[in-house]
Amino acid sequence: PAVQQLSGELDAGWSQLMSDLADRGLLENTTIAWMGEFGRTPKINNSAGRDHFPVAWTCALAGGGIRGGTVHGATSDDGTEVKDGKVDVGDILATLCAALGLKPDKENISQEGRPIKLAEGKVIQEVL
């Protein structure tokens, strides 16, 4: 019940954002990323919660530069391992750079003279 309620709240906000951007003609020029820094265990723990789970996590991308309706990757039926399309955070960041028209491997130079790429990772071409 709690997951359904929370998902409903998230769905309402997400769909309103997408509708509002589309109605204003801004969706094609706005890239949206919804994600966290880790996933949650597929099983409920003894405290009726779920623990951090870095093995598999969800990320939703939409808008400018992102191909709508695309699903990338899959977990095992029990959600404990990535079976297809495994990516890491660097790949998501590189993909966001590409969606925004930026080259992920472009380097900026820090004040100490150290080159720092915009993103370390591979662009997920299937979602662009």
CSV table of N, CA, C and O in Angstrom, one decimal:
chain,number,residue,atom,x,y,z
A,1,PRO,N,0.8,-1.2,0.0
A,1,PRO,CA,0.0,0.0,0.0
A,1,PRO,C,0.8,1.3,0.0
A,1,PRO,O,0.5,2.2,-0.7
A,2,ALA,N,1.9,1.3,0.8
A,2,ALA,CA,2.8,2.5,0.9
A,2,ALA,C,3.4,2.8,-0.5
A,2,ALA,O,3.5,3.9,-0.9
A,3,VAL,N,3.9,1.7,-1.1
A,3,VAL,CA,4.6,1.9,-2.4
A,3,VAL,C,3.6,2.4,-3.5
A,3,VAL,O,3.9,3.3,-4.2
A,4,GLN,N,2.3,1.9,-3.4
A,4,GLN,CA,1.3,2.4,-4.4
A,4,GLN,C,1.0,3.9,-4.2
A,4,GLN,O,0.9,4.6,-5.1
A,5,GLN,N,0.9,4.3,-2.9
A,5,GLN,CA,0.6,5.7,-2.6
A,5,GLN,C,1.8,6.6,-3.0
A,5,GLN,O,1.6,7.6,-3.7
A,6,LEU,N,3.0,6.2,-2.6
A,6,LEU,CA,4.2,7.0,-3.0
A,6,LEU,C,4.4,7.0,-4.5
A,6,LEU,O,4.7,8.1,-5.1
A,7,SER,N,4.2,5.9,-5.2
A,7,SER,CA,4.3,5.9,-6.6
A,7,SER,C,3.2,6.8,-7.3
A,7,SER,O,3.5,7.5,-8.3
A,8,GLY,N,2.0,6.8,-6.7
A,8,GLY,CA,1.0,7.7,-7.3
A,8,GLY,C,1.4,9.1,-7.1
A,8,GLY,O,1.2,9.9,-8.1
A,9,GLU,N,2.0,9.5,-6.0
A,9,GLU,CA,2.5,10.9,-5.8
A,9,GLU,C,3.6,11.2,-6.8
A,9,GLU,O,3.6,12.3,-7.4
A,10,LEU,N,4.5,10.3,-7.0
A,10,LEU,CA,5.6,10.5,-8.0
A,10,LEU,C,5.0,10.6,-9.4
A,10,LEU,O,5.3,11.5,-10.2
A,11,ASP,N,4.1,9.7,-9.8
A,11,ASP,CA,3.5,9.7,-11.1
A,11,ASP,C,2.8,11.0,-11.4
A,11,ASP,O,2.9,11.5,-12.5
A,12,ALA,N,2.1,11.5,-10.4
A,12,ALA,CA,1.3,12.7,-10.6
A,12,ALA,C,2.2,13.9,-10.9
A,12,ALA,O,2.0,14.7,-11.8
A,13,GLY,N,3.3,14.0,-10.1
A,13,GLY,CA,4.2,15.1,-10.3
A,13,GLY,C,5.0,15.0,-11.6
A,13,GLY,O,5.2,16.0,-12.3
A,14,TRP,N,5.4,13.8,-11.9
A,14,TRP,CA,6.2,13.6,-13.1
A,14,TRP,C,5.3,13.9,-14.4
A,14,TRP,O,5.8,14.6,-15.3
A,15,SER,N,4.1,13.3,-14.4
A,15,SER,CA,3.3,13.5,-15.5
A,15,SER,C,2.9,15.0,-15.7
A,15,SER,O,2.8,15.5,-16.8
A,16,GLN,N,2.7,15.7,-14.6
A,16,GLN,CA,2.3,17.1,-14.6
A,16,GLN,C,3.5,17.9,-15.2
A,16,GLN,O,3.3,18.8,-16.0
A,17,LEU,N,4.7,17.6,-14.8
A,17,LEU,CA,5.9,18.3,-15.3
A,17,LEU,C,6.0,18.1,-16.8
A,17,LEU,O,6.2,19.0,-17.6
A,18,MET,N,5.9,16.8,-17.2
A,18,MET,CA,6.0,16.5,-18.7
A,18,MET,C,4.9,17.2,-19.5
A,18,MET,O,5.1,17.8,-20.5
A,19,SER,N,3.6,17.2,-19.0
A,19,SER,CA,2.5,17.8,-19.6
A,19,SER,C,2.7,19.3,-19.7
A,19,SER,O,2.5,20.0,-20.8
A,20,ASP,N,3.2,19.9,-18.6
A,20,ASP,CA,3.4,21.4,-18.6
A,20,ASP,C,4.5,21.8,-19.6
A,20,ASP,O,4.3,22.7,-20.4
A,21,LEU,N,5.6,21.1,-19.6
A,21,LEU,CA,6.6,21.4,-20.6
A,21,LEU,C,6.2,21.2,-22.0
A,21,LEU,O,6.5,22.0,-22.9
A,22,ALA,N,5.4,20.1,-22.3
A,22,ALA,CA,4.9,19.9,-23.6
A,22,ALA,C,3.9,21.0,-24.0
A,22,ALA,O,4.0,21.5,-25.1
A,23,ASP,N,3.0,21.4,-23.1
A,23,ASP,CA,2.0,22.4,-23.4
A,23,ASP,C,2.7,23.7,-23.7
A,23,ASP,O,2.2,24.5,-24.6
A,24,ARG,N,3.8,24.0,-23.1
A,24,ARG,CA,4.5,25.3,-23.3
A,24,ARG,C,5.5,25.2,-24.5
A,24,ARG,O,6.2,26.2,-24.7
A,25,GLY,N,5.6,24.1,-25.1
A,25,GLY,CA,6.6,23.9,-26.2
A,25,GLY,C,8.0,23.8,-25.7
A,25,GLY,O,9.0,24.1,-26.5
A,26,LEU,N,8.2,23.4,-24.4
A,26,LEU,CA,9.6,23.4,-23.9
A,26,LEU,C,10.2,22.0,-23.7
A,26,LEU,O,11.4,21.9,-23.4
A,27,LEU,N,9.4,21.0,-23.9
A,27,LEU,CA,9.8,19.6,-23.7
A,27,LEU,C,11.0,19.3,-24.6
A,27,LEU,O,11.9,18.6,-24.2
A,28,GLU,N,10.9,19.7,-25.9
A,28,GLU,CA,12.0,19.4,-26.8
A,28,GLU,C,13.3,20.0,-26.5
A,28,GLU,O,14.4,19.6,-26.9
A,29,ASN,N,13.3,21.1,-25.6
A,29,ASN,CA,14.5,21.8,-25.3
A,29,ASN,C,14.9,21.6,-23.8
A,29,ASN,O,15.8,22.4,-23.3
A,30,THR,N,14.2,20.7,-23.1
A,30,THR,CA,14.5,20.5,-21.7
A,30,THR,C,14.7,19.0,-21.5
A,30,THR,O,13.9,18.2,-21.8
A,31,THR,N,15.9,18.7,-20.9
A,31,THR,CA,16.2,17.3,-20.6
A,31,THR,C,16.0,17.1,-19.2
A,31,THR,O,16.5,17.9,-18.3
A,32,ILE,N,15.3,16.0,-18.8
A,32,ILE,CA,14.9,15.7,-17.5
A,32,ILE,C,15.6,14.4,-17.0
A,32,ILE,O,15.5,13.4,-17.8
A,33,ALA,N,16.2,14.4,-15.9
A,33,ALA,CA,16.8,13.2,-15.3
A,33,ALA,C,16.2,13.0,-13.9
A,33,ALA,O,16.2,13.9,-13.1
A,34,TRP,N,15.6,11.8,-13.6
A,34,TRP,CA,15.1,11.5,-12.3
A,34,TRP,C,15.9,10.2,-11.9
A,34,TRP,O,15.8,9.2,-12.5
A,35,MET,N,16.7,10.3,-10.9
A,35,MET,CA,17.5,9.2,-10.4
A,35,MET,C,18.0,9.4,-9.0
A,35,MET,O,17.9,10.6,-8.5
A,36,GLY,N,18.5,8.4,-8.4
A,36,GLY,CA,19.1,8.5,-7.1
A,36,GLY,C,20.5,8.0,-7.2
A,36,GLY,O,21.0,7.6,-8.3
A,37,GLU,N,21.3,8.0,-6.1
A,37,GLU,CA,22.6,7.5,-6.2
A,37,GLU,C,22.8,6.0,-5.9
A,37,GLU,O,23.9,5.5,-6.0
A,38,PHE,N,21.7,5.3,-5.7
A,38,PHE,CA,21.7,3.9,-5.4
A,38,PHE,C,20.3,3.4,-5.6
A,38,PHE,O,19.3,4.1,-5.5
A,39,GLY,N,20.2,2.1,-5.7
A,39,GLY,CA,18.9,1.4,-5.7
A,39,GLY,C,18.5,1.0,-4.3
A,39,GLY,O,19.1,1.3,-3.3
A,40,ARG,N,17.4,0.3,-4.3
A,40,ARG,CA,16.9,-0.3,-3.0
A,40,ARG,C,16.7,-1.8,-3.2
A,40,ARG,O,16.4,-2.3,-4.3
A,41,THR,N,17.0,-2.5,-2.1
A,41,THR,CA,16.9,-4.0,-2.2
A,41,THR,C,15.5,-4.4,-2.6
A,41,THR,O,14.5,-3.7,-2.3
A,42,PRO,N,15.4,-5.4,-3.4
A,42,PRO,CA,14.1,-5.9,-3.9
A,42,PRO,C,13.2,-6.5,-2.8
A,42,PRO,O,12.0,-6.8,-3.0
A,43,LYS,N,13.8,-6.8,-1.6
A,43,LYS,CA,13.0,-7.4,-0.5
A,43,LYS,C,12.9,-6.4,0.7
A,43,LYS,O,13.9,-5.6,0.9
A,44,ILE,N,11.8,-6.4,1.3
A,44,ILE,CA,11.6,-5.6,2.5
A,44,ILE,C,12.4,-6.2,3.7
A,44,ILE,O,12.4,-7.4,3.9
A,45,ASN,N,13.0,-5.3,4.5
A,45,ASN,CA,13.8,-5.8,5.6
A,45,ASN,C,13.0,-5.9,6.9
A,45,ASN,O,11.7,-5.7,6.8
A,46,ASN,N,13.6,-6.3,8.0
A,46,ASN,CA,12.8,-6.5,9.2
A,46,ASN,C,12.2,-5.2,9.8
A,46,ASN,O,11.3,-5.3,10.7
A,47,SER,N,12.6,-4.1,9.3
A,47,SER,CA,12.1,-2.8,9.8
A,47,SER,C,11.0,-2.3,8.8
A,47,SER,O,10.7,-1.1,8.9
A,48,ALA,N,10.5,-3.1,8.0
A,48,ALA,CA,9.5,-2.8,7.0
A,48,ALA,C,10.0,-1.7,6.0
A,48,ALA,O,9.3,-0.9,5.4
A,49,GLY,N,11.3,-1.7,5.7
A,49,GLY,CA,11.9,-0.8,4.8
A,49,GLY,C,12.8,-1.6,3.8
A,49,GLY,O,12.8,-2.8,3.8
A,50,ARG,N,13.5,-0.8,3.0
A,50,ARG,CA,14.4,-1.5,2.0
A,50,ARG,C,15.8,-0.8,2.2
A,50,ARG,O,15.9,0.4,2.3
A,51,ASP,N,16.8,-1.6,2.1
A,51,ASP,CA,18.2,-1.1,2.3
A,51,ASP,C,18.8,-0.6,1.0
A,51,ASP,O,18.2,-0.8,-0.1
A,52,HIS,N,19.9,0.1,1.1
A,52,HIS,CA,20.7,0.5,-0.1
A,52,HIS,C,21.1,-0.7,-0.9
A,52,HIS,O,21.4,-1.7,-0.4
A,53,PHE,N,21.0,-0.5,-2.2
A,53,PHE,CA,21.3,-1.7,-3.1
A,53,PHE,C,22.0,-1.1,-4.4
A,53,PHE,O,21.3,-0.8,-5.3
A,54,PRO,N,23.3,-1.1,-4.4
A,54,PRO,CA,24.0,-0.5,-5.5
A,54,PRO,C,24.0,-1.4,-6.8
A,54,PRO,O,24.5,-1.0,-7.8
A,55,VAL,N,23.5,-2.6,-6.7
A,55,VAL,CA,23.6,-3.6,-7.8
A,55,VAL,C,22.7,-3.2,-8.9
A,55,VAL,O,23.0,-3.3,-10.1
A,56,ALA,N,21.5,-2.7,-8.6
A,56,ALA,CA,20.5,-2.3,-9.6
A,56,ALA,C,19.7,-1.1,-9.1
A,56,ALA,O,19.4,-1.0,-8.0
A,57,TRP,N,19.5,-0.2,-10.0
A,57,TRP,CA,18.8,1.0,-9.7
A,57,TRP,C,18.0,1.5,-10.9
A,57,TRP,O,18.2,1.1,-12.0
A,58,THR,N,17.1,2.5,-10.7
A,58,THR,CA,16.3,3.0,-11.7
A,58,THR,C,16.7,4.4,-12.1
A,58,THR,O,17.0,5.2,-11.2
A,59,CYS,N,16.6,4.8,-13.3
A,59,CYS,CA,16.8,6.2,-13.8
A,59,CYS,C,15.8,6.4,-14.9
A,59,CYS,O,15.6,5.6,-15.8
A,60,ALA,N,15.1,7.6,-14.8
A,60,ALA,CA,14.2,7.9,-15.9
A,60,ALA,C,14.7,9.2,-16.6
A,60,ALA,O,15.0,10.2,-15.9
A,61,LEU,N,14.8,9.2,-17.9
A,61,LEU,CA,15.3,10.3,-18.7
A,61,LEU,C,14.1,10.7,-19.6
A,61,LEU,O,13.4,9.8,-20.1
A,62,ALA,N,14.0,12.0,-19.9
A,62,ALA,CA,12.9,12.4,-20.8
A,62,ALA,C,13.3,13.8,-21.4
A,62,ALA,O,14.2,14.5,-20.9
A,63,GLY,N,12.5,14.1,-22.4
A,63,GLY,CA,12.7,15.5,-23.0
A,63,GLY,C,13.7,15.6,-24.0
A,63,GLY,O,14.1,14.6,-24.7
A,64,GLY,N,14.3,16.8,-24.2
A,64,GLY,CA,15.2,17.1,-25.2
A,64,GLY,C,16.4,16.2,-25.3
A,64,GLY,O,17.1,15.9,-24.4
A,65,GLY,N,16.5,15.6,-26.5
A,65,GLY,CA,17.6,14.7,-26.8
A,65,GLY,C,17.4,13.2,-26.4
A,65,GLY,O,18.1,12.4,-26.8
A,66,ILE,N,16.3,12.9,-25.7
A,66,ILE,CA,16.0,11.6,-25.2
A,66,ILE,C,14.9,11.0,-26.1
A,66,ILE,O,13.9,11.6,-26.3
A,67,ARG,N,15.1,9.8,-26.5
A,67,ARG,CA,14.0,9.1,-27.3
A,67,ARG,C,12.9,8.6,-26.3
A,67,ARG,O,13.2,7.8,-25.5
A,68,GLY,N,11.8,9.1,-26.5
A,68,GLY,CA,10.6,8.7,-25.6
A,68,GLY,C,10.2,7.3,-25.8
A,68,GLY,O,10.4,6.7,-26.8
A,69,GLY,N,9.8,6.7,-24.7
A,69,GLY,CA,9.3,5.3,-24.7
A,69,GLY,C,10.3,4.3,-24.7
A,69,GLY,O,10.0,3.1,-24.9
A,70,THR,N,11.5,4.6,-24.5
A,70,THR,CA,12.6,3.6,-24.6
A,70,THR,C,12.9,3.0,-23.3
A,70,THR,O,13.0,3.8,-22.3
A,71,VAL,N,13.1,1.7,-23.2
A,71,VAL,CA,13.5,1.1,-22.0
A,71,VAL,C,14.9,0.5,-22.2
A,71,VAL,O,15.1,-0.2,-23.3
A,72,HIS,N,15.8,0.7,-21.4
A,72,HIS,CA,17.2,0.2,-21.5
A,72,HIS,C,17.5,-0.6,-20.3
A,72,HIS,O,17.5,-0.2,-19.2
A,73,GLY,N,17.9,-1.9,-20.5
A,73,GLY,CA,18.3,-2.8,-19.4
A,73,GLY,C,17.2,-3.5,-18.7
A,73,GLY,O,16.0,-3.2,-18.9
A,74,ALA,N,17.6,-4.5,-18.0
A,74,ALA,CA,16.6,-5.4,-17.3
A,74,ALA,C,17.3,-6.1,-16.1
A,74,ALA,O,18.5,-6.4,-16.3
A,75,THR,N,16.6,-6.3,-15.1
A,75,THR,CA,17.1,-7.1,-14.0
A,75,THR,C,16.6,-8.6,-14.1
A,75,THR,O,15.6,-8.8,-14.8
A,76,SER,N,17.1,-9.4,-13.2
A,76,SER,CA,16.6,-10.8,-13.1
A,76,SER,C,15.2,-10.7,-12.6
A,76,SER,O,14.8,-9.6,-12.0
A,77,ASP,N,14.4,-11.7,-12.7
A,77,ASP,CA,13.0,-11.7,-12.2
A,77,ASP,C,12.9,-11.3,-10.7
A,77,ASP,O,11.9,-10.7,-10.3
A,78,ASP,N,13.9,-11.7,-9.9
A,78,ASP,CA,13.8,-11.3,-8.5
A,78,ASP,C,14.5,-10.0,-8.2
A,78,ASP,O,14.5,-9.6,-7.0
A,79,GLY,N,15.0,-9.3,-9.2
A,79,GLY,CA,15.5,-7.9,-9.0
A,79,GLY,C,16.9,-7.9,-8.4
A,79,GLY,O,17.3,-6.8,-8.0
A,80,THR,N,17.6,-9.0,-8.3
A,80,THR,CA,18.8,-9.0,-7.5
A,80,THR,C,20.1,-8.8,-8.4
A,80,THR,O,21.2,-8.6,-7.9
A,81,GLU,N,19.9,-8.9,-9.7
A,81,GLU,CA,21.1,-8.6,-10.6
A,81,GLU,C,20.6,-8.1,-11.9
A,81,GLU,O,19.5,-8.3,-12.4
A,82,VAL,N,21.5,-7.3,-12.6
A,82,VAL,CA,21.3,-6.8,-13.9
A,82,VAL,C,21.6,-7.9,-14.9
A,82,VAL,O,22.6,-8.4,-14.9
A,83,LYS,N,20.6,-8.2,-15.7
A,83,LYS,CA,20.7,-9.2,-16.7
A,83,LYS,C,21.0,-8.7,-18.1
A,83,LYS,O,21.6,-9.3,-18.9
A,84,ASP,N,20.6,-7.4,-18.4
A,84,ASP,CA,20.8,-6.8,-19.7
A,84,ASP,C,21.0,-5.3,-19.6
A,84,ASP,O,20.3,-4.7,-18.8
A,85,GLY,N,21.9,-4.8,-20.4
A,85,GLY,CA,22.1,-3.4,-20.5
A,85,GLY,C,22.7,-2.7,-19.3
A,85,GLY,O,22.3,-1.6,-19.0
A,86,LYS,N,23.6,-3.3,-18.6
A,86,LYS,CA,24.2,-2.7,-17.4
A,86,LYS,C,24.9,-1.5,-17.7
A,86,LYS,O,25.7,-1.4,-18.7
A,87,VAL,N,24.7,-0.4,-17.0
A,87,VAL,CA,25.3,0.9,-17.1
A,87,VAL,C,25.7,1.3,-15.7
A,87,VAL,O,25.3,0.8,-14.7
A,88,ASP,N,26.6,2.3,-15.7
A,88,ASP,CA,26.9,3.0,-14.4
A,88,ASP,C,26.6,4.4,-14.5
A,88,ASP,O,26.2,5.0,-15.5
A,89,VAL,N,26.8,5.1,-13.4
A,89,VAL,CA,26.5,6.5,-13.3
A,89,VAL,C,27.2,7.4,-14.4
A,89,VAL,O,26.7,8.3,-15.0
A,90,GLY,N,28.5,7.0,-14.6
A,90,GLY,CA,29.3,7.7,-15.6
A,90,GLY,C,28.6,7.6,-17.0
A,90,GLY,O,28.6,8.6,-17.8
A,91,ASP,N,28.0,6.5,-17.3
A,91,ASP,CA,27.3,6.3,-18.6
A,91,ASP,C,26.1,7.2,-18.6
A,91,ASP,O,25.8,7.8,-19.7
A,92,ILE,N,25.4,7.3,-17.5
A,92,ILE,CA,24.2,8.2,-17.5
A,92,ILE,C,24.6,9.6,-17.7
A,92,ILE,O,24.0,10.4,-18.5
A,93,LEU,N,25.7,10.0,-17.0
A,93,LEU,CA,26.2,11.4,-17.2
A,93,LEU,C,26.7,11.7,-18.6
A,93,LEU,O,26.4,12.8,-19.2
A,94,ALA,N,27.4,10.7,-19.2
A,94,ALA,CA,27.8,10.9,-20.6
A,94,ALA,C,26.6,11.0,-21.5
A,94,ALA,O,26.6,11.8,-22.5
A,95,THR,N,25.6,10.2,-21.3
A,95,THR,CA,24.4,10.3,-22.1
A,95,THR,C,23.7,11.6,-21.9
A,95,THR,O,23.2,12.2,-22.9
A,96,LEU,N,23.6,12.1,-20.7
A,96,LEU,CA,23.0,13.4,-20.5
A,96,LEU,C,23.8,14.5,-21.2
A,96,LEU,O,23.2,15.4,-21.9
A,97,CYS,N,25.1,14.4,-21.2
A,97,CYS,CA,25.9,15.4,-21.9
A,97,CYS,C,25.6,15.3,-23.4
A,97,CYS,O,25.3,16.4,-24.1
A,98,ALA,N,25.5,14.1,-24.0
A,98,ALA,CA,25.2,14.0,-25.4
A,98,ALA,C,23.8,14.5,-25.7
A,98,ALA,O,23.6,15.2,-26.8
A,99,ALA,N,22.8,14.3,-24.9
A,99,ALA,CA,21.5,14.8,-25.1
A,99,ALA,C,21.5,16.3,-25.1
A,99,ALA,O,20.7,16.9,-25.9
A,100,LEU,N,22.3,16.9,-24.4
A,100,LEU,CA,22.4,18.4,-24.3
A,100,LEU,C,23.3,18.9,-25.4
A,100,LEU,O,23.5,20.1,-25.5
A,101,GLY,N,23.9,18.1,-26.2
A,101,GLY,CA,24.8,18.5,-27.3
A,101,GLY,C,26.2,18.8,-26.9
A,101,GLY,O,26.9,19.5,-27.6
A,102,LEU,N,26.6,18.2,-25.7
A,102,LEU,CA,27.9,18.4,-25.3
A,102,LEU,C,28.7,17.1,-25.5
A,102,LEU,O,28.2,16.0,-25.4
A,103,LYS,N,30.0,17.3,-25.7
A,103,LYS,CA,30.9,16.1,-25.9
A,103,LYS,C,31.3,15.7,-24.5
A,103,LYS,O,32.0,16.4,-23.8
A,104,PRO,N,30.9,14.5,-24.1
A,104,PRO,CA,31.3,14.0,-22.7
A,104,PRO,C,32.8,14.0,-22.4
A,104,PRO,O,33.2,14.2,-21.3
A,105,ASP,N,33.6,13.8,-23.4
A,105,ASP,CA,35.0,13.7,-23.2
A,105,ASP,C,35.7,15.0,-23.3
A,105,ASP,O,36.9,15.1,-23.2
A,106,LYS,N,35.0,16.1,-23.4
A,106,LYS,CA,35.6,17.4,-23.4
A,106,LYS,C,36.2,17.7,-22.1
A,106,LYS,O,35.6,17.3,-21.0
A,107,GLU,N,37.4,18.2,-22.1
A,107,GLU,CA,38.1,18.4,-20.8
A,107,GLU,C,38.2,19.9,-20.4
A,107,GLU,O,38.4,20.7,-21.3
A,108,ASN,N,37.9,20.1,-19.2
A,108,ASN,CA,38.1,21.4,-18.6
A,108,ASN,C,39.3,21.3,-17.7
A,108,ASN,O,39.7,20.2,-17.2
A,109,ILE,N,40.1,22.3,-17.5
A,109,ILE,CA,41.3,22.3,-16.7
A,109,ILE,C,41.0,23.0,-15.4
A,109,ILE,O,40.6,24.1,-15.3
A,110,SER,N,41.3,22.2,-14.3
A,110,SER,CA,41.1,22.7,-13.0
A,110,SER,C,42.2,23.8,-12.7
A,110,SER,O,43.2,24.0,-13.4
A,111,GLN,N,42.0,24.5,-11.6
A,111,GLN,CA,42.9,25.5,-11.2
A,111,GLN,C,44.3,25.0,-10.9
A,111,GLN,O,45.3,25.7,-11.0
A,112,GLU,N,44.4,23.7,-10.6
A,112,GLU,CA,45.7,23.0,-10.4
A,112,GLU,C,46.3,22.5,-11.7
A,112,GLU,O,47.3,21.8,-11.7
A,113,GLY,N,45.6,22.7,-12.8
A,113,GLY,CA,46.1,22.3,-14.1
A,113,GLY,C,45.7,20.8,-14.5
A,113,GLY,O,46.2,20.3,-15.5
A,114,ARG,N,44.8,20.2,-13.7
A,114,ARG,CA,44.4,18.9,-13.9
A,114,ARG,C,43.2,18.8,-14.9
A,114,ARG,O,42.2,19.6,-14.8
A,115,PRO,N,43.3,18.0,-16.0
A,115,PRO,CA,42.2,17.9,-16.9
A,115,PRO,C,41.1,17.1,-16.3
A,115,PRO,O,41.3,16.0,-15.7
A,116,ILE,N,39.8,17.6,-16.5
A,116,ILE,CA,38.7,16.9,-15.9
A,116,ILE,C,37.6,16.8,-17.0
A,116,ILE,O,37.2,17.8,-17.5
A,117,LYS,N,37.3,15.6,-17.4
A,117,LYS,CA,36.3,15.4,-18.5
A,117,LYS,C,34.9,15.7,-17.9
A,117,LYS,O,34.6,15.6,-16.7
A,118,LEU,N,34.0,16.2,-18.8
A,118,LEU,CA,32.6,16.5,-18.4
A,118,LEU,C,32.0,15.2,-17.8
A,118,LEU,O,31.3,15.3,-16.8
A,119,ALA,N,32.3,14.0,-18.4
A,119,ALA,CA,31.7,12.8,-17.9
A,119,ALA,C,32.6,11.6,-18.2
A,119,ALA,O,33.2,11.6,-19.3
A,120,GLU,N,32.8,10.7,-17.3
A,120,GLU,CA,33.5,9.5,-17.5
A,120,GLU,C,32.5,8.4,-17.8
A,120,GLU,O,31.8,8.0,-16.9
A,121,GLY,N,32.4,7.9,-19.0
A,121,GLY,CA,31.5,6.8,-19.3
A,121,GLY,C,31.2,6.8,-20.7
A,121,GLY,O,31.7,7.6,-21.5
A,122,LYS,N,30.4,5.8,-21.1
A,122,LYS,CA,30.0,5.6,-22.5
A,122,LYS,C,28.5,6.1,-22.7
A,122,LYS,O,27.7,5.9,-21.9
A,123,VAL,N,28.3,6.8,-23.8
A,123,VAL,CA,27.0,7.3,-24.1
A,123,VAL,C,26.1,6.1,-24.5
A,123,VAL,O,26.5,5.2,-25.2
A,124,ILE,N,24.9,6.1,-23.9
A,124,ILE,CA,23.9,5.0,-24.2
A,124,ILE,C,23.1,5.4,-25.4
A,124,ILE,O,22.1,6.1,-25.3
A,125,GLN,N,23.6,5.1,-26.6
A,125,GLN,CA,23.1,5.5,-27.8
A,125,GLN,C,21.6,5.1,-28.0
A,125,GLN,O,20.8,5.9,-28.6
A,126,GLU,N,21.2,4.0,-27.4
A,126,GLU,CA,19.8,3.5,-27.6
A,126,GLU,C,18.8,4.4,-27.1
A,126,GLU,O,17.6,4.4,-27.5
A,127,VAL,N,19.1,5.3,-26.1
A,127,VAL,CA,18.1,6.2,-25.5
A,127,VAL,C,18.1,7.6,-26.1
A,127,VAL,O,17.3,8.4,-25.8
A,128,LEU,N,19.1,7.8,-27.1
A,128,LEU,CA,19.1,9.2,-27.7
A,128,LEU,C,18.3,9.2,-29.0
A,128,LEU,O,18.2,8.2,-29.7
